[in-house]
CSV table of C-alpha atoms in Angstrom, one decimal:
chain,number,residue,atom,x,y,z
A,156,UNK,CA,263.7,185.5,288.6
A,157,UNK,CA,264.7,183.2,285.7
A,158,UNK,CA,261.7,184.3,283.7
A,159,UNK,CA,262.7,187.9,284.3
A,160,UNK,CA,266.2,187.4,282.9
A,161,UNK,CA,264.8,185.4,280.0
A,162,UNK,CA,262.3,188.2,279.1
A,163,UNK,CA,265.1,190.7,279.5
A,164,UNK,CA,267.2,188.8,277.0
A,165,UNK,CA,264.5,188.0,274.4
A,166,UNK,CA,262.9,191.5,274.4
A,167,UNK,CA,259.6,189.9,273.3
A,168,UNK,CA,261.3,187.8,270.5
A,169,UNK,CA,260.9,184.2,271.7
A,170,UNK,CA,262.6,182.7,268.6
A,171,UNK,CA,265.5,181.1,270.5
A,172,UNK,CA,267.1,180.1,267.2
A,173,UNK,CA,267.6,183.8,266.4
A,174,UNK,CA,271.3,184.7,266.5
A,175,UNK,CA,270.8,187.9,268.4
A,176,UNK,CA,268.5,186.4,271.0
A,177,UNK,CA,270.9,183.5,271.5
A,178,UNK,CA,273.8,185.9,272.0
A,179,UNK,CA,271.9,188.0,274.5
A,180,UNK,CA,270.9,185.0,276.5
A,181,UNK,CA,274.5,183.8,276.6
A,182,UNK,CA,275.7,187.2,277.8
A,183,UNK,CA,273.0,187.4,280.6
A,184,UNK,CA,273.8,183.9,281.8
A,185,UNK,CA,277.5,184.7,281.9
A,186,UNK,CA,277.1,188.0,283.8
A,187,UNK,CA,274.6,186.5,286.3
A,188,UNK,CA,277.0,183.6,286.9
A,189,UNK,CA,279.9,186.1,287.3
A,190,UNK,CA,278.1,188.1,290.0
A,191,UNK,CA,276.8,185.1,291.9
A,192,UNK,CA,280.1,183.2,291.9
A,193,UNK,CA,282.2,186.3,292.7
A,194,UNK,CA,279.9,187.0,295.7
A,195,UNK,CA,280.1,183.4,296.9
A,196,UNK,CA,283.9,183.1,296.5
A,197,UNK,CA,284.4,186.3,298.6
A,198,UNK,CA,282.0,185.1,301.4
A,199,UNK,CA,283.6,181.6,301.5
A,200,UNK,CA,287.2,182.9,301.4
A,201,UNK,CA,286.5,185.2,304.4
A,202,UNK,CA,284.7,182.3,306.2
A,203,UNK,CA,287.6,179.9,305.4
A,204,UNK,CA,290.2,182.3,306.6
A,205,UNK,CA,288.3,183.1,309.8
A,206,UNK,CA,287.8,179.4,310.6
A,207,UNK,CA,291.2,178.3,309.2
A,208,UNK,CA,289.4,175.6,307.2
A,209,UNK,CA,291.1,174.2,304.1
A,210,UNK,CA,287.8,172.7,302.9
A,211,UNK,CA,285.9,176.0,303.0
A,212,UNK,CA,288.9,177.8,301.4
A,213,UNK,CA,289.0,175.2,298.7
A,214,UNK,CA,285.3,175.6,298.0
A,215,UNK,CA,285.9,179.4,297.8
A,216,UNK,CA,288.6,179.0,295.1
A,217,UNK,CA,286.3,176.6,293.3
A,218,UNK,CA,283.7,179.4,293.1
A,219,UNK,CA,286.5,181.7,292.0
A,220,UNK,CA,287.3,179.4,289.1
A,221,UNK,CA,283.6,179.4,288.3
A,222,UNK,CA,283.9,183.2,288.2
A,223,UNK,CA,286.6,182.9,285.6
A,224,UNK,CA,284.3,180.4,283.8
A,225,UNK,CA,281.6,183.0,283.6
A,226,UNK,CA,284.0,185.5,282.1
A,227,UNK,CA,285.1,182.9,279.5
A,228,UNK,CA,281.4,182.2,278.7
A,229,UNK,CA,280.8,185.8,277.9
A,230,UNK,CA,284.0,186.0,275.8
A,231,UNK,CA,283.2,182.7,274.1
A,232,UNK,CA,279.7,183.8,273.1
A,233,UNK,CA,281.1,187.1,271.8
A,234,UNK,CA,283.8,185.5,269.7
A,235,UNK,CA,281.7,182.5,268.5
A,236,UNK,CA,279.2,184.9,267.0
A,237,UNK,CA,281.7,186.8,264.9
A,238,UNK,CA,280.7,186.8,261.2
A,239,UNK,CA,282.4,184.4,258.7
A,240,UNK,CA,285.6,185.6,257.1
A,241,UNK,CA,288.0,184.4,254.4
A,242,UNK,CA,289.9,182.0,256.7
A,243,UNK,CA,286.7,180.7,258.4
A,244,UNK,CA,283.9,180.7,255.8
A,245,UNK,CA,281.6,178.7,258.1
A,246,UNK,CA,281.8,181.1,261.0
A,247,UNK,CA,283.5,180.9,264.4
A,248,UNK,CA,280.9,178.8,266.3
A,249,UNK,CA,283.4,176.2,267.6
A,250,UNK,CA,285.1,178.9,269.7
A,251,UNK,CA,282.3,178.2,272.2
A,252,UNK,CA,283.6,174.7,272.6
A,253,UNK,CA,287.2,175.9,272.9
A,254,UNK,CA,286.1,178.2,275.6
A,255,UNK,CA,284.5,175.4,277.5
A,256,UNK,CA,287.7,173.4,277.2
A,257,UNK,CA,289.8,176.2,278.7
A,258,UNK,CA,287.3,176.5,281.6
A,259,UNK,CA,287.5,172.7,282.2
A,260,UNK,CA,291.3,172.8,282.4
A,261,UNK,CA,291.1,175.8,284.8
A,262,UNK,CA,288.7,173.8,287.0
A,263,UNK,CA,291.1,170.8,287.0
A,264,UNK,CA,294.1,173.0,288.0
A,265,UNK,CA,292.2,174.2,291.0
A,266,UNK,CA,291.4,170.6,292.0
A,267,UNK,CA,295.0,169.5,291.8
A,268,UNK,CA,296.2,172.5,293.9
A,269,UNK,CA,293.8,171.8,296.7
A,270,UNK,CA,294.6,168.1,296.8
A,271,UNK,CA,298.1,169.2,297.7
A,272,UNK,CA,296.8,171.7,300.4
A,273,UNK,CA,294.5,169.1,301.8
A,274,UNK,CA,297.2,166.4,302.1
A,275,UNK,CA,299.3,169.1,304.0
A,276,UNK,CA,296.4,169.7,306.3
A,277,UNK,CA,296.2,166.0,307.1
A,278,UNK,CA,299.9,165.8,307.9
A,279,UNK,CA,299.6,169.0,310.0
A,280,UNK,CA,296.1,168.9,311.4
A,281,UNK,CA,294.4,172.0,312.8
A,282,UNK,CA,291.2,172.0,314.9
A,283,UNK,CA,288.1,173.6,313.4
A,284,UNK,CA,285.7,175.5,315.7
A,285,UNK,CA,282.1,175.5,314.6
A,286,UNK,CA,280.6,179.0,314.1
A,287,UNK,CA,276.9,179.6,313.3
A,288,UNK,CA,277.4,182.6,311.0
A,289,UNK,CA,279.9,180.9,308.6
A,290,UNK,CA,277.6,177.9,308.6
A,291,UNK,CA,274.6,180.0,307.6
A,292,UNK,CA,276.6,181.6,304.8
A,293,UNK,CA,277.3,178.1,303.4
A,294,UNK,CA,273.6,177.2,303.5
A,295,UNK,CA,272.9,180.4,301.6
A,296,UNK,CA,275.6,179.5,299.1
A,297,UNK,CA,273.9,176.1,298.6
A,298,UNK,CA,270.6,177.8,297.9
A,299,UNK,CA,272.1,180.2,295.4
A,300,UNK,CA,274.0,177.4,293.5
A,301,UNK,CA,270.8,175.3,293.3
A,302,UNK,CA,269.1,178.3,291.6
A,303,UNK,CA,272.1,179.0,289.4
A,304,UNK,CA,272.1,175.4,288.2
A,305,UNK,CA,268.3,175.6,287.3
A,306,UNK,CA,268.9,179.0,285.7
A,307,UNK,CA,271.7,177.8,283.4
A,308,UNK,CA,269.9,174.6,282.6
A,309,UNK,CA,266.8,176.3,281.5
A,310,UNK,CA,268.6,178.9,279.4
A,311,UNK,CA,270.9,176.3,277.9
A,312,UNK,CA,268.0,174.1,276.9
A,313,UNK,CA,266.2,177.2,275.4
A,314,UNK,CA,269.1,178.0,273.0
A,315,UNK,CA,270.7,174.5,272.8
A,316,UNK,CA,273.9,175.6,274.3
A,317,UNK,CA,276.3,172.8,275.5
A,318,UNK,CA,278.4,175.4,277.3
A,319,UNK,CA,275.4,176.6,279.5
A,320,UNK,CA,274.3,173.1,280.2
A,321,UNK,CA,277.8,172.2,281.3
A,322,UNK,CA,277.8,175.3,283.5
A,323,UNK,CA,274.5,174.0,285.1
A,324,UNK,CA,276.1,170.6,285.7
A,325,UNK,CA,279.1,172.3,287.3
A,326,UNK,CA,276.9,174.4,289.6
A,327,UNK,CA,275.0,171.2,290.7
A,328,UNK,CA,278.4,169.7,291.5
A,329,UNK,CA,279.2,172.8,293.6
A,330,UNK,CA,276.0,172.1,295.6
A,331,UNK,CA,277.3,168.7,296.5
A,332,UNK,CA,280.7,170.1,297.4
A,333,UNK,CA,279.4,172.9,299.6
A,334,UNK,CA,276.9,170.5,301.2
A,335,UNK,CA,279.8,168.1,302.2
A,336,UNK,CA,281.8,171.1,303.6
A,337,UNK,CA,278.8,172.2,305.6
A,338,UNK,CA,278.3,168.7,306.9
A,339,UNK,CA,281.9,168.5,308.0
A,340,UNK,CA,281.4,171.7,310.0
A,341,UNK,CA,278.4,170.1,311.8
A,342,UNK,CA,280.6,167.0,312.6
A,343,UNK,CA,283.1,169.3,314.3
A,344,UNK,CA,280.4,169.7,317.0
A,345,UNK,CA,280.5,166.0,318.0
A,346,UNK,CA,284.1,165.0,317.2
A,347,UNK,CA,287.6,166.5,317.6
A,348,UNK,CA,289.0,164.2,314.8
A,349,UNK,CA,290.7,166.5,312.2
A,350,UNK,CA,288.4,165.7,309.3
A,351,UNK,CA,289.0,169.1,307.6
A,352,UNK,CA,291.9,167.8,305.4
A,353,UNK,CA,290.0,164.7,304.4
A,354,UNK,CA,286.9,166.7,303.4
A,355,UNK,CA,289.2,169.0,301.5
A,356,UNK,CA,290.5,166.0,299.5
A,357,UNK,CA,286.8,164.9,298.8
A,358,UNK,CA,286.0,168.4,297.6
A,359,UNK,CA,289.1,168.4,295.4
A,360,UNK,CA,288.1,165.1,293.9
A,361,UNK,CA,284.6,166.5,293.0
A,362,UNK,CA,286.4,169.5,291.4
A,363,UNK,CA,288.6,167.2,289.3
A,364,UNK,CA,285.7,165.0,288.3
A,365,UNK,CA,283.7,168.1,287.2
A,366,UNK,CA,286.7,169.3,285.1
A,367,UNK,CA,287.3,165.9,283.6
A,368,UNK,CA,283.6,165.6,282.6
A,369,UNK,CA,283.7,169.0,280.9
A,370,UNK,CA,286.9,168.1,279.0
A,371,UNK,CA,285.3,164.8,277.8
A,372,UNK,CA,282.1,166.5,276.7
A,373,UNK,CA,283.9,169.4,274.9
A,374,UNK,CA,286.4,167.2,273.1
A,375,UNK,CA,283.5,165.0,271.9
A,376,UNK,CA,281.9,168.1,270.3
A,377,UNK,CA,285.2,169.3,268.8
A,378,UNK,CA,285.9,165.8,267.3
A,379,UNK,CA,282.4,165.7,265.8
A,380,UNK,CA,279.3,164.1,267.3
A,381,UNK,CA,276.6,162.2,265.4
A,382,UNK,CA,273.4,164.3,264.8
A,383,UNK,CA,270.5,163.7,267.1
A,384,UNK,CA,268.2,160.9,265.9
A,385,UNK,CA,265.2,163.2,266.0
A,386,UNK,CA,266.9,165.6,263.5
A,387,UNK,CA,267.7,162.7,261.2
A,388,UNK,CA,264.1,161.4,261.2
A,389,UNK,CA,262.4,164.8,260.9
A,390,UNK,CA,264.8,166.1,258.2
A,391,UNK,CA,264.4,162.8,256.2
A,392,UNK,CA,260.6,163.0,256.5
A,393,UNK,CA,260.7,166.7,255.6
A,394,UNK,CA,262.5,166.0,252.3
A,395,UNK,CA,260.2,163.1,251.4
A,396,UNK,CA,257.2,165.3,251.9
A,397,UNK,CA,257.9,167.2,248.6
A,398,UNK,CA,256.5,166.2,245.2
A,399,UNK,CA,258.4,163.8,243.0
A,400,UNK,CA,260.9,162.8,245.7
A,401,UNK,CA,260.8,159.0,245.7
A,402,UNK,CA,263.4,158.3,248.4
A,403,UNK,CA,266.4,159.8,250.3
A,404,UNK,CA,269.8,158.5,251.5
A,405,UNK,CA,273.3,159.6,252.5
A,406,UNK,CA,272.3,162.3,255.0
A,407,UNK,CA,275.4,164.0,256.3
A,408,UNK,CA,275.4,166.7,259.0
A,409,UNK,CA,278.3,169.0,259.7
A,410,UNK,CA,278.4,170.9,263.0
A,411,UNK,CA,280.5,174.1,263.0
A,412,UNK,CA,279.2,175.3,266.4
A,413,UNK,CA,275.8,176.0,268.0
A,414,UNK,CA,273.4,177.4,265.3
A,415,UNK,CA,276.0,176.8,262.6
A,416,UNK,CA,275.0,173.5,261.0
A,417,UNK,CA,275.3,172.2,257.4
A,418,UNK,CA,273.5,169.2,256.1
A,419,UNK,CA,273.6,167.3,252.7
A,420,UNK,CA,271.2,164.6,251.5
A,421,UNK,CA,270.6,162.7,248.3
A,422,UNK,CA,267.1,162.7,247.0
A,423,UNK,CA,265.9,160.1,244.4
A,424,UNK,CA,263.8,161.6,241.6
A,425,UNK,CA,262.2,160.3,238.4
A,426,UNK,CA,264.7,160.5,235.5
A,427,UNK,CA,262.0,161.6,233.1
A,428,UNK,CA,260.8,164.7,235.0
A,429,UNK,CA,261.3,168.2,233.6
A,430,UNK,CA,264.6,169.6,234.9
A,431,UNK,CA,263.1,173.1,235.6
A,432,UNK,CA,260.2,171.6,237.6
A,433,UNK,CA,262.3,169.4,239.9
A,434,UNK,CA,265.0,172.2,240.3
A,435,UNK,CA,262.3,174.5,241.6
A,436,UNK,CA,261.0,171.9,244.0
A,437,UNK,CA,264.5,171.1,245.3
A,438,UNK,CA,265.2,174.9,245.8
A,439,UNK,CA,262.0,175.2,247.7
A,440,UNK,CA,262.8,172.2,249.9
A,441,UNK,CA,266.3,173.5,250.7
A,442,UNK,CA,265.0,177.0,251.6
A,443,UNK,CA,262.0,175.9,253.7
A,444,UNK,CA,263.8,173.1,255.6
A,445,UNK,CA,266.9,175.2,256.2
A,446,UNK,CA,264.7,177.8,257.9
A,447,UNK,CA,262.7,175.2,259.8
A,448,UNK,CA,265.7,173.3,261.3
A,449,UNK,CA,268.0,176.4,261.6
A,450,UNK,CA,270.7,174.9,259.3
A,451,UNK,CA,272.0,175.1,255.7
A,452,UNK,CA,270.6,172.2,253.7
A,453,UNK,CA,272.0,171.1,250.3
A,454,UNK,CA,270.0,168.4,248.4
A,455,UNK,CA,271.7,166.4,245.7
A,456,UNK,CA,269.4,164.9,243.0
A,457,UNK,CA,269.7,161.2,242.1
A,458,UNK,CA,267.7,160.4,239.0
A,459,UNK,CA,266.0,156.9,239.0
A,460,UNK,CA,265.6,155.6,235.5
A,461,UNK,CA,263.8,152.7,233.9
A,462,UNK,CA,264.7,149.3,235.4
A,463,UNK,CA,265.0,146.4,232.9
A,464,UNK,CA,263.9,142.9,233.8
A,465,UNK,CA,267.5,141.9,234.2
A,466,UNK,CA,268.3,144.7,236.6
A,467,UNK,CA,265.2,144.1,238.7
A,468,UNK,CA,266.0,140.4,238.9
A,469,UNK,CA,269.6,141.1,240.1
A,470,UNK,CA,268.4,143.8,242.5
A,471,UNK,CA,265.9,141.4,244.1
A,472,UNK,CA,268.4,138.6,244.5
A,473,UNK,CA,270.9,141.0,246.2
A,474,UNK,CA,268.1,142.3,248.5
A,475,UNK,CA,267.2,138.7,249.5
A,476,UNK,CA,270.9,138.1,250.3
A,477,UNK,CA,271.5,141.2,252.4
A,478,UNK,CA,268.3,140.5,254.4
A,479,UNK,CA,270.1,137.6,256.1
A,480,UNK,CA,272.3,140.0,258.0
A,481,UNK,CA,270.5,142.1,260.7
A,482,UNK,CA,273.2,144.8,260.5
A,483,UNK,CA,272.4,145.6,256.8
A,484,UNK,CA,270.0,148.6,256.8
A,485,UNK,CA,269.3,149.2,253.2
A,486,UNK,CA,270.7,149.5,249.6
A,487,UNK,CA,270.3,152.4,247.2
A,488,UNK,CA,271.5,153.9,243.9
A,489,UNK,CA,271.2,150.6,242.1
A,490,UNK,CA,272.1,150.9,238.5
A,491,UNK,CA,273.7,149.0,235.6
A,492,UNK,CA,276.0,151.1,233.5
A,493,UNK,CA,278.0,150.3,230.3
A,494,UNK,CA,281.7,151.2,230.1
A,495,UNK,CA,283.8,150.3,227.1
A,496,UNK,CA,281.5,147.5,226.2
A,497,UNK,CA,281.4,146.1,229.8
A,498,UNK,CA,278.3,146.1,232.0
A,499,UNK,CA,278.9,147.1,235.6
A,500,UNK,CA,276.4,146.8,238.5
A,501,UNK,CA,276.8,149.8,240.8
A,502,UNK,CA,275.0,150.2,244.1
A,503,UNK,CA,275.4,151.2,247.8
A,504,UNK,CA,274.9,149.0,250.8
A,505,UNK,CA,274.2,150.7,254.1
A,506,UNK,CA,275.7,148.9,257.1
A,507,UNK,CA,274.7,149.7,260.7
A,508,UNK,CA,278.2,150.2,262.4
A,509,UNK,CA,276.7,149.8,265.8
A,510,UNK,CA,275.3,146.3,265.1
A,511,UNK,CA,277.9,144.8,262.7
A,512,UNK,CA,280.1,142.1,264.0
A,513,UNK,CA,283.7,143.1,264.9
A,514,UNK,CA,284.9,140.5,262.5
A,515,UNK,CA,282.9,142.1,259.6
A,516,UNK,CA,285.1,142.6,256.6
A,517,UNK,CA,284.0,145.1,253.9
A,518,UNK,CA,286.2,143.4,251.3
A,519,UNK,CA,284.9,139.9,252.0
A,520,UNK,CA,281.4,141.2,251.9
A,521,UNK,CA,282.0,142.9,248.5
A,522,UNK,CA,283.6,139.7,247.1
A,523,UNK,CA,280.6,137.7,248.2
A,524,UNK,CA,278.1,140.0,246.5
A,525,UNK,CA,280.3,140.2,243.4
A,526,UNK,CA,280.3,136.4,243.2
A,527,UNK,CA,276.5,136.4,243.6
A,528,UNK,CA,276.2,138.8,240.6
A,529,UNK,CA,278.6,136.6,238.6
A,530,UNK,CA,276.3,133.6,239.2
A,531,UNK,CA,273.4,135.5,237.8
A,532,UNK,CA,275.3,136.7,234.8
A,533,UNK,CA,279.1,135.9,234.3
A,534,UNK,CA,279.4,138.9,232.0
A,535,UNK,CA,278.6,141.4,234.7
A,536,UNK,CA,281.2,143.3,236.8
A,537,UNK,CA,280.3,145.1,240.0
A,538,UNK,CA,281.2,148.3,241.9
A,539,UNK,CA,279.9,148.0,245.4
A,540,UNK,CA,280.1,150.9,247.9
A,541,UNK,CA,279.7,150.2,251.6
A,542,UNK,CA,278.3,153.1,253.7
A,543,UNK,CA,278.9,152.6,257.4
A,544,UNK,CA,276.3,154.4,259.6
A,545,UNK,CA,276.6,154.9,263.3
């Protein structure tokens, strides 16, 4: 069934990075979720009312909130794929994240409402009579939700959609919730203890946790997450594969939503190479790598000139110093420039922010390196730039 919907969306075009393919998959996932969740919410609501079970009714409204989530998913995919305009030159991709955030808050509201109803049921207990048909409906619901979780997970991985992957996780949470409700109905066969309200609270806690997890994940994406390590490695190796590029550094990736990523990187090139030749190579690299990784890549050229004996000596002594600290990753853009008769040593030091000690001070580190340079040549000033990487 999943493959059928996938083939329906792709129409033979299995390039999942293609904007139109991605949009169609998002629509199909949303409409399938809408139908399944609406069907389940109606069945559970009828079951809950017949049995007077607050736990089953809470589960029904949880599925109803999932129906609203599916509607928001469809709307989100539609709006996020709107073309760039004057106010939003990089597109509207982050609307998909905002949609997920709205869905998460809707889920949490449902959770809070049913905690209140469950507490009321504990205070005013009501016996639950086990009935085979409602129980079978719950088992069917569990089966459908297992499939829906697999369905959204597969489609979400195909198009790298955080929204669909979150929907898959939410569906898996619903499997747990409904399983607990079904188990409580079975317990009613062997005990008269009014557990319905307590199970309702447990279901509500699952709902709240699901909503909180979605809020946390979505906010992280809106704030700005670090690019995946595989992308960093592959993009770096890709730029280095072109002729005359000696080294790369300062890779920065900007995410404006799924499929709307910009990246900039500095490429070190020989200073004596023909400008037209290296310009054509850089243009080719930007074009080919942008297409390969489905992003917009800009490469900045850093010419590397002739290094005098003095500059090589200073550079080697600085390298020997920074090797003492495991959190120093590298140095780059080393140069000695003249300004109004003064010589200034300019270079960048890359510090691993995940490994550096909490007591690490950029200013103290700069002063130490500046004093080292003064020991080599008292007439040299320094301009040291610290690049923190995480």
